[in-house]
Coordinates of C-alpha atoms in Angstrom, one line a residue:
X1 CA 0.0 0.0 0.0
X2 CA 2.6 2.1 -1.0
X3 CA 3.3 4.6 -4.3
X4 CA 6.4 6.1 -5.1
X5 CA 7.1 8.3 -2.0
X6 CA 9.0 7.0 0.9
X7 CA 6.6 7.0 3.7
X8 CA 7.7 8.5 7.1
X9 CA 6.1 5.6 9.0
X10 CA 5.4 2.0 8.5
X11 CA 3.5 -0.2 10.5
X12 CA 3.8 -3.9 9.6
X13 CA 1.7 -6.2 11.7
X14 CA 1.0 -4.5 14.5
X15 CA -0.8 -6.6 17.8
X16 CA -1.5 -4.9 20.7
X17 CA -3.6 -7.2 23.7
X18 CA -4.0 -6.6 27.1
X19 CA -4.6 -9.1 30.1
X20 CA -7.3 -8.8 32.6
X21 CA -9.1 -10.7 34.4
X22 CA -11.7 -12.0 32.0
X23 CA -9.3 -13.3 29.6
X24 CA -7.0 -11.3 27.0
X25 CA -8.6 -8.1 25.3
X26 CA -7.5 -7.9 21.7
X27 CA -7.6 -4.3 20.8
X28 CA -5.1 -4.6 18.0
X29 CA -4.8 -7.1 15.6
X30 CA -2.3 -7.6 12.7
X31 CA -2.7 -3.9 11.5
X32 CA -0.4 -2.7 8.6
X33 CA -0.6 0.9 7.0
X34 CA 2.2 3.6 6.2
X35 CA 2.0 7.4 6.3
X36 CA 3.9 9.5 4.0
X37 CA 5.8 12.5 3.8
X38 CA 3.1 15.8 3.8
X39 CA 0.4 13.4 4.1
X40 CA -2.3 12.9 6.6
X41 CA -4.3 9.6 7.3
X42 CA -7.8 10.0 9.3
X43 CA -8.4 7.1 10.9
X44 CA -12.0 6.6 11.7
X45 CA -14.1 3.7 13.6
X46 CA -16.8 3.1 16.1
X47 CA -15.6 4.1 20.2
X48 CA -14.1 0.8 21.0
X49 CA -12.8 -0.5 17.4
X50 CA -9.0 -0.3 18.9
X51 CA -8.2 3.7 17.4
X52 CA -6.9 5.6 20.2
X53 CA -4.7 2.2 21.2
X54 CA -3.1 1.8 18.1
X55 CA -2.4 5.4 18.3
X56 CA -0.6 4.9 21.5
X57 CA 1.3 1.7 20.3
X58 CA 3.0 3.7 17.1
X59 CA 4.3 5.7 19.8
X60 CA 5.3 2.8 22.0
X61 CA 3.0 4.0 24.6
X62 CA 2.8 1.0 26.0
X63 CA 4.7 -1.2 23.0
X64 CA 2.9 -3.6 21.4
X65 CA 3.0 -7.4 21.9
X66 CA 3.8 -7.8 18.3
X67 CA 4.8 -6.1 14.4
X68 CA 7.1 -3.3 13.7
X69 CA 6.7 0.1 13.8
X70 CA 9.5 1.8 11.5
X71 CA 9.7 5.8 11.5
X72 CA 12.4 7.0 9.0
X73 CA 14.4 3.7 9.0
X74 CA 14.2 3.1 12.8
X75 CA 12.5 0.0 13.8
X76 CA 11.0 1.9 17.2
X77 CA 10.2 -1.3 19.0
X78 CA 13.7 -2.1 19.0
X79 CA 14.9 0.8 20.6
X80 CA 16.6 1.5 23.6
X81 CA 14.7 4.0 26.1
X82 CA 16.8 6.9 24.9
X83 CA 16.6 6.2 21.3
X84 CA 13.0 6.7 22.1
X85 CA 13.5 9.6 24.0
X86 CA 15.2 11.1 20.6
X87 CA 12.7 9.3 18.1
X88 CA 9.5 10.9 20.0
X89 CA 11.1 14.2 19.9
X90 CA 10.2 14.1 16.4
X91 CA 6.4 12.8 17.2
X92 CA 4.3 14.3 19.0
X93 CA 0.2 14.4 19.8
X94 CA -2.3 16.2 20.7
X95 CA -5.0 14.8 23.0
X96 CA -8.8 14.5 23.2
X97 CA -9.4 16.6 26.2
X98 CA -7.5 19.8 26.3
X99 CA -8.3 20.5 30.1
X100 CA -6.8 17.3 31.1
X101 CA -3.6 17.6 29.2
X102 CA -2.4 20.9 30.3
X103 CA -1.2 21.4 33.6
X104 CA -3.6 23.8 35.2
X105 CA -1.1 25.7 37.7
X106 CA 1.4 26.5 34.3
X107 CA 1.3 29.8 32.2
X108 CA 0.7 28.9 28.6
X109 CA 4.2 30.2 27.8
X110 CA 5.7 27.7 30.0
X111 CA 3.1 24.8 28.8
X112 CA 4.5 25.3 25.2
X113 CA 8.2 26.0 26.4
X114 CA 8.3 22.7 27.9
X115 CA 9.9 20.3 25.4
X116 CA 12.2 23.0 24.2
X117 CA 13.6 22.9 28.1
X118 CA 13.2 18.8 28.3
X119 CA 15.1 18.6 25.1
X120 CA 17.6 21.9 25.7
X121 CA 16.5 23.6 22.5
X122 CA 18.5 27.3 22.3
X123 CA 19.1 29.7 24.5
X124 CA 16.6 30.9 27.4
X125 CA 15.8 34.0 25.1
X126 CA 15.4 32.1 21.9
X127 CA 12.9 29.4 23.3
X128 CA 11.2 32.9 24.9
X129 CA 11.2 34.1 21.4
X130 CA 10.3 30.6 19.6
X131 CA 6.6 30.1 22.2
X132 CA 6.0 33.6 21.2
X133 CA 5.8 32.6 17.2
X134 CA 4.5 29.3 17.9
X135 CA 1.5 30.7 19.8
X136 CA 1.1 33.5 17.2
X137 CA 1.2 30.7 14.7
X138 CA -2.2 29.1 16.2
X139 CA -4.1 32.0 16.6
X140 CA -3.3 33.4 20.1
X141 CA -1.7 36.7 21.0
X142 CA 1.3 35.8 23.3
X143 CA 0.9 39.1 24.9
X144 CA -3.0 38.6 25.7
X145 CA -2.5 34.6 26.1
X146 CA 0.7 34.1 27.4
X147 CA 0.7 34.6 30.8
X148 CA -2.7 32.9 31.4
X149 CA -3.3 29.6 32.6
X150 CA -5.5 26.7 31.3
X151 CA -8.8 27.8 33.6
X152 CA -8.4 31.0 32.8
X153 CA -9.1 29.5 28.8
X154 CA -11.6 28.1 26.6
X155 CA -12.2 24.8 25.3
X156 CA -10.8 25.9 22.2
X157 CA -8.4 28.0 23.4
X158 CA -6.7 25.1 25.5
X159 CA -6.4 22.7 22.1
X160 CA -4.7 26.0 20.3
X161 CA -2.1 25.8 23.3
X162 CA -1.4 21.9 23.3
X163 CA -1.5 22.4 19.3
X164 CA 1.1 24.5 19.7
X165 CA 2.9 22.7 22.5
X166 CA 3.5 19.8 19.9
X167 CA 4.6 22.0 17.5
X168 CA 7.2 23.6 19.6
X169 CA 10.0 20.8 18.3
X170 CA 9.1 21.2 14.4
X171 CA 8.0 17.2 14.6
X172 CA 7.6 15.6 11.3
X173 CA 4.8 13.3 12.3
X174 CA 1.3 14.7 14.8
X175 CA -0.7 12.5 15.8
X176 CA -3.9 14.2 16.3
X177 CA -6.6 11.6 18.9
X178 CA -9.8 13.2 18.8
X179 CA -8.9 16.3 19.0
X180 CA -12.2 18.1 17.9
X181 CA -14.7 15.5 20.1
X182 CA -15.1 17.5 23.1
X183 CA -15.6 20.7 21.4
X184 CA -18.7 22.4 20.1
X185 CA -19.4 22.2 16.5
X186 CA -18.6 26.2 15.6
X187 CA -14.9 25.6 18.1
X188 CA -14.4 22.2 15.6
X189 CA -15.0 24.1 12.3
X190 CA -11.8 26.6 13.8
X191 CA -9.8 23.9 14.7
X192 CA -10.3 22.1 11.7
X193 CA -9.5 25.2 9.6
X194 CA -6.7 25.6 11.8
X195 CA -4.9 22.2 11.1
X196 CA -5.4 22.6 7.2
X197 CA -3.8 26.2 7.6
X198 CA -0.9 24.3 9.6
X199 CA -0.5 21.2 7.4
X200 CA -0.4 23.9 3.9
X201 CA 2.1 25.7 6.0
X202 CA 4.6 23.6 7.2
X203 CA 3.7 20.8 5.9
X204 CA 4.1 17.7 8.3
X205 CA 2.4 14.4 8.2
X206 CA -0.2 13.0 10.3
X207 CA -2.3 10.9 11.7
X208 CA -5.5 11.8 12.3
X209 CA -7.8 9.7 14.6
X210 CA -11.8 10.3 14.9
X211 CA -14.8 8.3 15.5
X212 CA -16.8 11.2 13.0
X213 CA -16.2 10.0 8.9
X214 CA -17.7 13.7 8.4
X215 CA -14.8 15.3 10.5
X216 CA -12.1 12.9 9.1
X217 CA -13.1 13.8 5.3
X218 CA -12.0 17.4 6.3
X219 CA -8.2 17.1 6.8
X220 CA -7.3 13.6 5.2
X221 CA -5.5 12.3 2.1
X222 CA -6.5 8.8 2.9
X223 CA -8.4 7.1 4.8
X224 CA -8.5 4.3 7.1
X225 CA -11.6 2.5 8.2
X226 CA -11.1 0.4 11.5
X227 CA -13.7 -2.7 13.2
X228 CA -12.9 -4.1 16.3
X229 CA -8.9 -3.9 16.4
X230 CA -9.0 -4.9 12.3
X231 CA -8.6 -2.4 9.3
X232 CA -11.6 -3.3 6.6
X233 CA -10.7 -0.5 4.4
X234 CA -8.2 2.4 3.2
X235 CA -7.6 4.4 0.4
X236 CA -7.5 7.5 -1.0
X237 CA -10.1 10.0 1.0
X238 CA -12.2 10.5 -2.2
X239 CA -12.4 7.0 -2.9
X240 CA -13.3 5.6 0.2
X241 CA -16.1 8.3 0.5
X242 CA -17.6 8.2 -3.4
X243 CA -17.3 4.1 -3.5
X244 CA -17.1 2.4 -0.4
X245 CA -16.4 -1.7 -0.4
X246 CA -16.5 -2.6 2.7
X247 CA -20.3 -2.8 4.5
X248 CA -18.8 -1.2 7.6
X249 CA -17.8 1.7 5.6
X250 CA -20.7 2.0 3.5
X251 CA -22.7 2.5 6.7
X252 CA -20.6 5.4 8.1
X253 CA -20.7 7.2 5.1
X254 CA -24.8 6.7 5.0
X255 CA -24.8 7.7 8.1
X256 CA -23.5 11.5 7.0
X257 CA -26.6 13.5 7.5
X258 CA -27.6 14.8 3.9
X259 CA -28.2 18.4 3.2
X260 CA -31.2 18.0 1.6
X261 CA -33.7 16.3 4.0
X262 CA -36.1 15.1 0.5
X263 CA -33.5 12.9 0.0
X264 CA -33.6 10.3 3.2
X265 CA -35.6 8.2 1.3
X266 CA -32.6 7.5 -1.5
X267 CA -30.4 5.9 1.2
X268 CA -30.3 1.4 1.1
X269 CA -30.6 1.0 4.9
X270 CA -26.7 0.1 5.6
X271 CA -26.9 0.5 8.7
X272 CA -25.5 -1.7 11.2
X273 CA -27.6 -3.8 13.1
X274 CA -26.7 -5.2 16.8
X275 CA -23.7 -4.8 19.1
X276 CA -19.8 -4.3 19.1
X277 CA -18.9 -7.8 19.6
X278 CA -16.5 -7.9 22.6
X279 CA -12.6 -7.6 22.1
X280 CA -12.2 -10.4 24.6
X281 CA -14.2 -13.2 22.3
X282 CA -14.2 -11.8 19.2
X283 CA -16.0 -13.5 15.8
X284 CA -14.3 -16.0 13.9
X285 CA -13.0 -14.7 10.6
X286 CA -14.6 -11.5 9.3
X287 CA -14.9 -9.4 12.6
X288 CA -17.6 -7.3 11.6
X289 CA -19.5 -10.6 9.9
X290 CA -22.2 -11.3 13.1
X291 CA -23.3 -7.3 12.0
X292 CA -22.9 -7.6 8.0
X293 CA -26.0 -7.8 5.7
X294 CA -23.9 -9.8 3.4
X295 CA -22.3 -12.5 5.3
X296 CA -21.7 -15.9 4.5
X297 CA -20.5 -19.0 5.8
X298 CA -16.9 -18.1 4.2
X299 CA -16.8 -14.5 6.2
X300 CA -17.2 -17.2 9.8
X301 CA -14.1 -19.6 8.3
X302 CA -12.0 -17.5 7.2
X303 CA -10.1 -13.5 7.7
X304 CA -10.5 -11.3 4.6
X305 CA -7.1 -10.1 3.7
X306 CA -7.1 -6.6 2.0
X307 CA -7.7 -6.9 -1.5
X308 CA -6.8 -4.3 -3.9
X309 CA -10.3 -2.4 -5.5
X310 CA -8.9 -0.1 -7.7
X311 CA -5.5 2.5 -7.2
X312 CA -4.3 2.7 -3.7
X313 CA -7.8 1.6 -2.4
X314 CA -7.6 -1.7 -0.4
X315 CA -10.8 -3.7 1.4
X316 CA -10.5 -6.7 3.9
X317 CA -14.0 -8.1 2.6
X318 CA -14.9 -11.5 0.7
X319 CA -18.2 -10.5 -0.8
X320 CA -17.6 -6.4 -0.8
X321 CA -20.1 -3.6 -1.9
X322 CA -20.6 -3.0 -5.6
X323 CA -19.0 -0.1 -6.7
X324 CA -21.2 3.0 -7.2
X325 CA -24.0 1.2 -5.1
X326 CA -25.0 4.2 -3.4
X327 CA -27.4 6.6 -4.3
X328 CA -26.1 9.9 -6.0
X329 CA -27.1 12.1 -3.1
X330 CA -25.3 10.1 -0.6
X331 CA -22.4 10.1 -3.1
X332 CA -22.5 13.8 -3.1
X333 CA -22.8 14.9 0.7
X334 CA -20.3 12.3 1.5
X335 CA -17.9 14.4 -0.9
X336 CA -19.0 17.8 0.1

């Protein structure tokens, strides 16, 4: 799933479980997907389908039980603690709840300063100098902002600062985790205008994770549709949106409320029936199968490899959607 640039990160066969008490929870399995260099991936699924996790295994946060995760020729499960400590300099996120990640008793200026001090960038005056631009950069006065602290800020106002706080160490890859789902709709629009300002501008890849196909359509290049720890589909953001393959996928983007309400009646009903299996005992073969409208005994025996449906588009799925299946005005305010 690669063209002709080098990507900046590969993941190859990722696996990420956890032990409790109930058995093993397998939030993770045998994921593989690369990002590349000015490009951003939205990856998009249900709360639960394994997201925010794998999110936090690229970073090695905690490692994962299995697979590779290779960011500009490293293989970062192999490293030591402080090759880590240089590689992450380089990657950085930006959380779901900007109350919770900013330290409440710290001045915005020293929020942002702080990986320029943990990783001795400059002199005292040029990291000074350097939170002033950054802050500038994401829409804040540093003279207004700058000596406030997060309660003394708005929702939007505290994402702007941890923005900005990743930014501080010109990283190469973000890893944005929801960053727009505890915000109002008018603060999302801003911060969504404010990441496509930031990615024309300077240009870095990333990885952008939401449970909203709407929001993810926004900001990405390609997309990546994930089912209960499993990718069932990615390609280019146009693609995936105009011609869905994969069930899952054709539901989410049916699920985009249409602008024109005289057209509810043109959608096919994908929508998914039932519950989220549970990670601890999930469904033989085909993951999403004991929800599909189109399963058969073949999606219980066996797992659907990604097949390729056209250029760069990809779908784990052994009887997938046929193409141009939906209607024209789902087609439409999907693309809009």
């Amino acid at each position: 799933m690669t063209d002709t640039a080098d990507p900046i990160l590969e993941v190859k066969n990722l696996v990420q479980q956890f032990h409790v008490s109930g058995g093993t929870v397998h939030a993770v399995s045998d994921i593989s997907f690369d990002i590349r260099s000015h490009e951003t991936l939205g990856l998009v699924g249900e709360s639960g389908s394994g997201k925010s996790t794998l999110a936090r295994a690229v970073l090695q946060a905690p490692s994962p039980k299995s697979g590779e995760v290779w960011f500009r020729g490293h293989d970062m499960t192999k490293q030591s603690k402080k090759e880590l400590f240089e590689t992450r300099r380089h990657i950085q996120t930006v959380f779901q709840d900007p109350f919770s990640s900013l330290d409440p008793k710290w001045t915005v200026r020293a929020i942002v300063r702080e990986p320029l001090d943990a990783y001795g960038v400059g002199t005292r005056r040029q990291r000074a100098e350097k939170v002033d631009a950054i802050l500038d950069m994401v829409g804040l006065d540093p003279t207004s902002f700058g000596n406030r602290k997060p309660p003394q800020l708005s929702g939007g106002q505290c994402q702007r600062v941890a923005i900005a706080r990743a930014l501080a160490l010109e990283p190469s890859l973000l890893i944005f985790d929801e960053v727009v789902s505890a915000l109002d709709v008018l603060t999302q629009a801003h911060i969504l205008n404010l990441l496509e300002k930031l990615r024309e501008e300077l240009q870095i890849s990333s990885l952008f994770v939401a449970h909203d196909l709407a929001l993810v359509k926004q900001v990405s290049d390609r997309v990546a549709v994930m089912y209960l720890g499993r990718l069932c589909e990615i390609g280019p953001a146009q693609s995936v949106l105009a011609r869905p393959r994969h069930h899952y996928t054709a539901a989410l983007v049916e699920a985009i409320p249409l602008p024109d309400p005289k057209n509810r009646d043109e959608r096919r009903g994908n929508v998914v029936a039932g519950e989220v299996p549970s990670p601890l005992a999930p469904p033989s073969g085909c993951p999403f199968r004991t929800r599909c409208p189109a399963a058969q005994a073949l999606c219980a025996a066996e797992m659907p490899p990604l097949t390729s449906m056209g250029p760069d588009h990809f779908v784990a799925c052994h009887f997938p959607v046929a193409e141009n299946a939906l209607p024209a005005s789902v087609v439409t305010a999907a693309a809009a």
